[in-house]
Amino acid sequence: MMQHLRKRFMNGRFETKIIVAFCVLLMVNMLLSSLSFYLYANRSAAVKFQKNSQDILRQINLHLEEKFTGLTRKVNAISSNLSYMTPLQAFLQDERQDFDPVLAGKLANTIFEIETSDDFVDSMYICTSKYVFDDYLTTRKKHVVFEDTEMYRYFVYKPWETVAWFPAMENPMYESSSRIIPVVYRQKVNGENVYYVINLSQQALTKYLLSASEMFDNVYVVDQSGKMITDFLNAPSVPVQEQLLSMSSGDGDGCDLVEDGGRSYYVAAAEMNINRWRFFALSNRELVIQDLSQVRLFLILVNGVTSALCLAVILWMSRKLTAALSALAEKMEQAEDSHYEERFLYQYEDEVGSLGSSFNRMLDTIQRHIRALEEEKEQVKEIQKQKRRAELMALQAQINPHFLYNTLNMITWQAVSQGATEISQISNSLGRYFRISLSRGKESIPIREEVSHVKSYLEIQKIRYKSKLNYEISIPEELEWYYTVKLVLQPLVENALYHGIHVKEGQGTVRIYGEIRGQKVRLVVEDDGEGIPEERRLLLNERLSRGQVDSETGYGIYNVNNRLRLYYGEEYGLQLCPGPGCGIRAVLTIPVNATEEMVNYD
């Protein structure tokens, strides 16, 4: 049935299809715009709640951090006051003295003053290895010492810590019905640990949070390990607690949403810097977005009026468009018969005009592509030739050099055993040369191995050229472990020998050195040979900068340059500069952070 209706629709008049299509689009647009606006209003309400929530949580944070920082200052004031520290040091050093009534009285007064001056402080005491100082007003639990508490064990396992905040708990040292939140400061006095224990009142903290956050249904506080700091009657369920702990804290432009007991709640989160406590403020979502019901009625009214107006415009536009589209369809049919010279002429710049212009441009593009295809035929032929040459070179490269390397090792030992020192040196250097050339199949090797490779080559050439050749290698130690594409120095040294030193009268020198400039490593091979004409050098540099290859002249330098550009990018490669005397300086540049993994095989 649906297939039959669809077929009738598709075979109907084009004008009818336009009307139906535009009506469908109108309805979809109406629904999407209404939904988008409603979601935007919903999100706006959530963002407003988030902003207000963050402002309130920020104020709570500032107030609590000021309170807690004040406690730290009070502890530091005690530890820096000589009237306390001098007798305390003497007390701890005197093995015969178990109690100092004067010191205990002073500390009791100070502790009592701290307890009464701050509503958040439930109690305080100072623990040493010999005695526990308190206000003498709180009853201590029998047979309980500070070393048995979780607080003491914390510093045993973390001796580097000086301050520790603990979750809400029953008072482990003193008889008390109220729950406390301990914060412990550990300091060294004459090499001994002194613990300042301040017990915050969980009830006072809860009371403050409820009074400071009236816009929220509830505020939860957890420590950095996820344990509850405050107790509320309607504590969140375990799944909700897991959701809260997974939320990010701090400022944001949106609200997280959680479900608890069939209700949805917006959640704002914040975190204290001083102790990494996290605050979660929950507000009923229905109360936050209750004003959006009027927005829904307004959207329904606006969409009804807009739909009627748009329907009238659709009927008129469908008739106007049909004639022009029929003419365009005729031109397209002519183009199907390869009449690419036909063009659609239309005087207006509406959608049909835009479509006709696109059709005309398409015909122009087709004609250009036809001409381009003819040109590409010749290029394909050349590419096929290059491909065949590359395949041949790949087959030639499959000759296994391991056999030659092993054979050279055998020649070296034979030459040593027969006293042929010079032959031994040549075969040994050539063996090292092939060993580094293999590099276990790697394309990228450390610079020190590349230098060792070219050094083996120069030792062989030194024996050949005798006193005519000198060479110097100066690579800083910090460059030796940078990576480079292998076999880039030897072709340059070979060029220096055959085109510079070989044709020079008298002795010649090849220098190899490296340096870092900015974010690039420069490896330089220079000679003081005959060199090349300046115009020839400039022509070679121009070809190198474009990545060209000229197998007739200097295939080796083109190979080195193109491999560097392929592996590291076109900003790296080879350049030829004037060298000492009439010689040439060949400069390789690679990235300063080049590694073995940087080789690009694409």
Coordinates of N, CA and C in Angstrom, one line a residue, residues 436 439 442-450 453 482-487 596:
I436 N 76.9 -0.6 8.7 CA 76.1 0.6 9.0 C 75.1 0.8 7.9
S439 N 72.0 -1.3 8.8 CA 71.3 -0.7 9.9 C 70.1 -1.5 10.3
K442 N 66.6 -0.4 9.1 CA 66.0 0.9 9.5 C 66.3 2.0 8.5
E443 N 65.4 2.9 8.4 CA 65.6 4.0 7.5 C 66.2 5.2 8.2
S444 N 66.1 5.3 9.5 CA 66.5 6.4 10.3 C 67.5 5.9 11.4
I445 N 68.7 6.5 11.5 CA 69.7 6.1 12.5 C 70.2 7.3 13.2
P446 N 70.9 7.1 14.4 CA 71.5 8.2 15.1 C 72.6 8.8 14.3
I447 N 72.8 10.1 14.5 CA 73.9 10.8 13.7 C 75.2 10.2 14.0
R448 N 75.5 9.7 15.2 CA 76.8 9.1 15.4 C 77.0 7.9 14.5
E449 N 76.0 7.1 14.2 CA 76.2 5.9 13.3 C 76.4 6.4 11.9
E450 N 75.7 7.5 11.5 CA 75.9 8.0 10.1 C 77.3 8.6 10.0
H453 N 79.7 5.7 9.6 CA 79.6 5.2 8.3 C 80.5 5.9 7.3
Y482 N 70.8 12.6 18.1 CA 69.7 13.0 17.2 C 69.7 12.0 16.0
Y483 N 68.5 11.8 15.4 CA 68.3 10.9 14.4 C 68.3 11.6 13.0
T484 N 68.8 10.9 12.0 CA 68.7 11.4 10.6 C 68.5 10.2 9.7
V485 N 68.0 10.5 8.5 CA 67.9 9.5 7.5 C 69.3 9.0 7.1
K486 N 69.4 7.7 7.0 CA 70.8 7.1 6.8 C 71.3 7.4 5.4
L487 N 72.6 7.3 5.3 CA 73.3 7.4 4.0 C 73.1 8.8 3.3
E596 N 63.5 8.3 15.4 CA 63.5 7.2 14.6 C 62.1 7.0 14.0

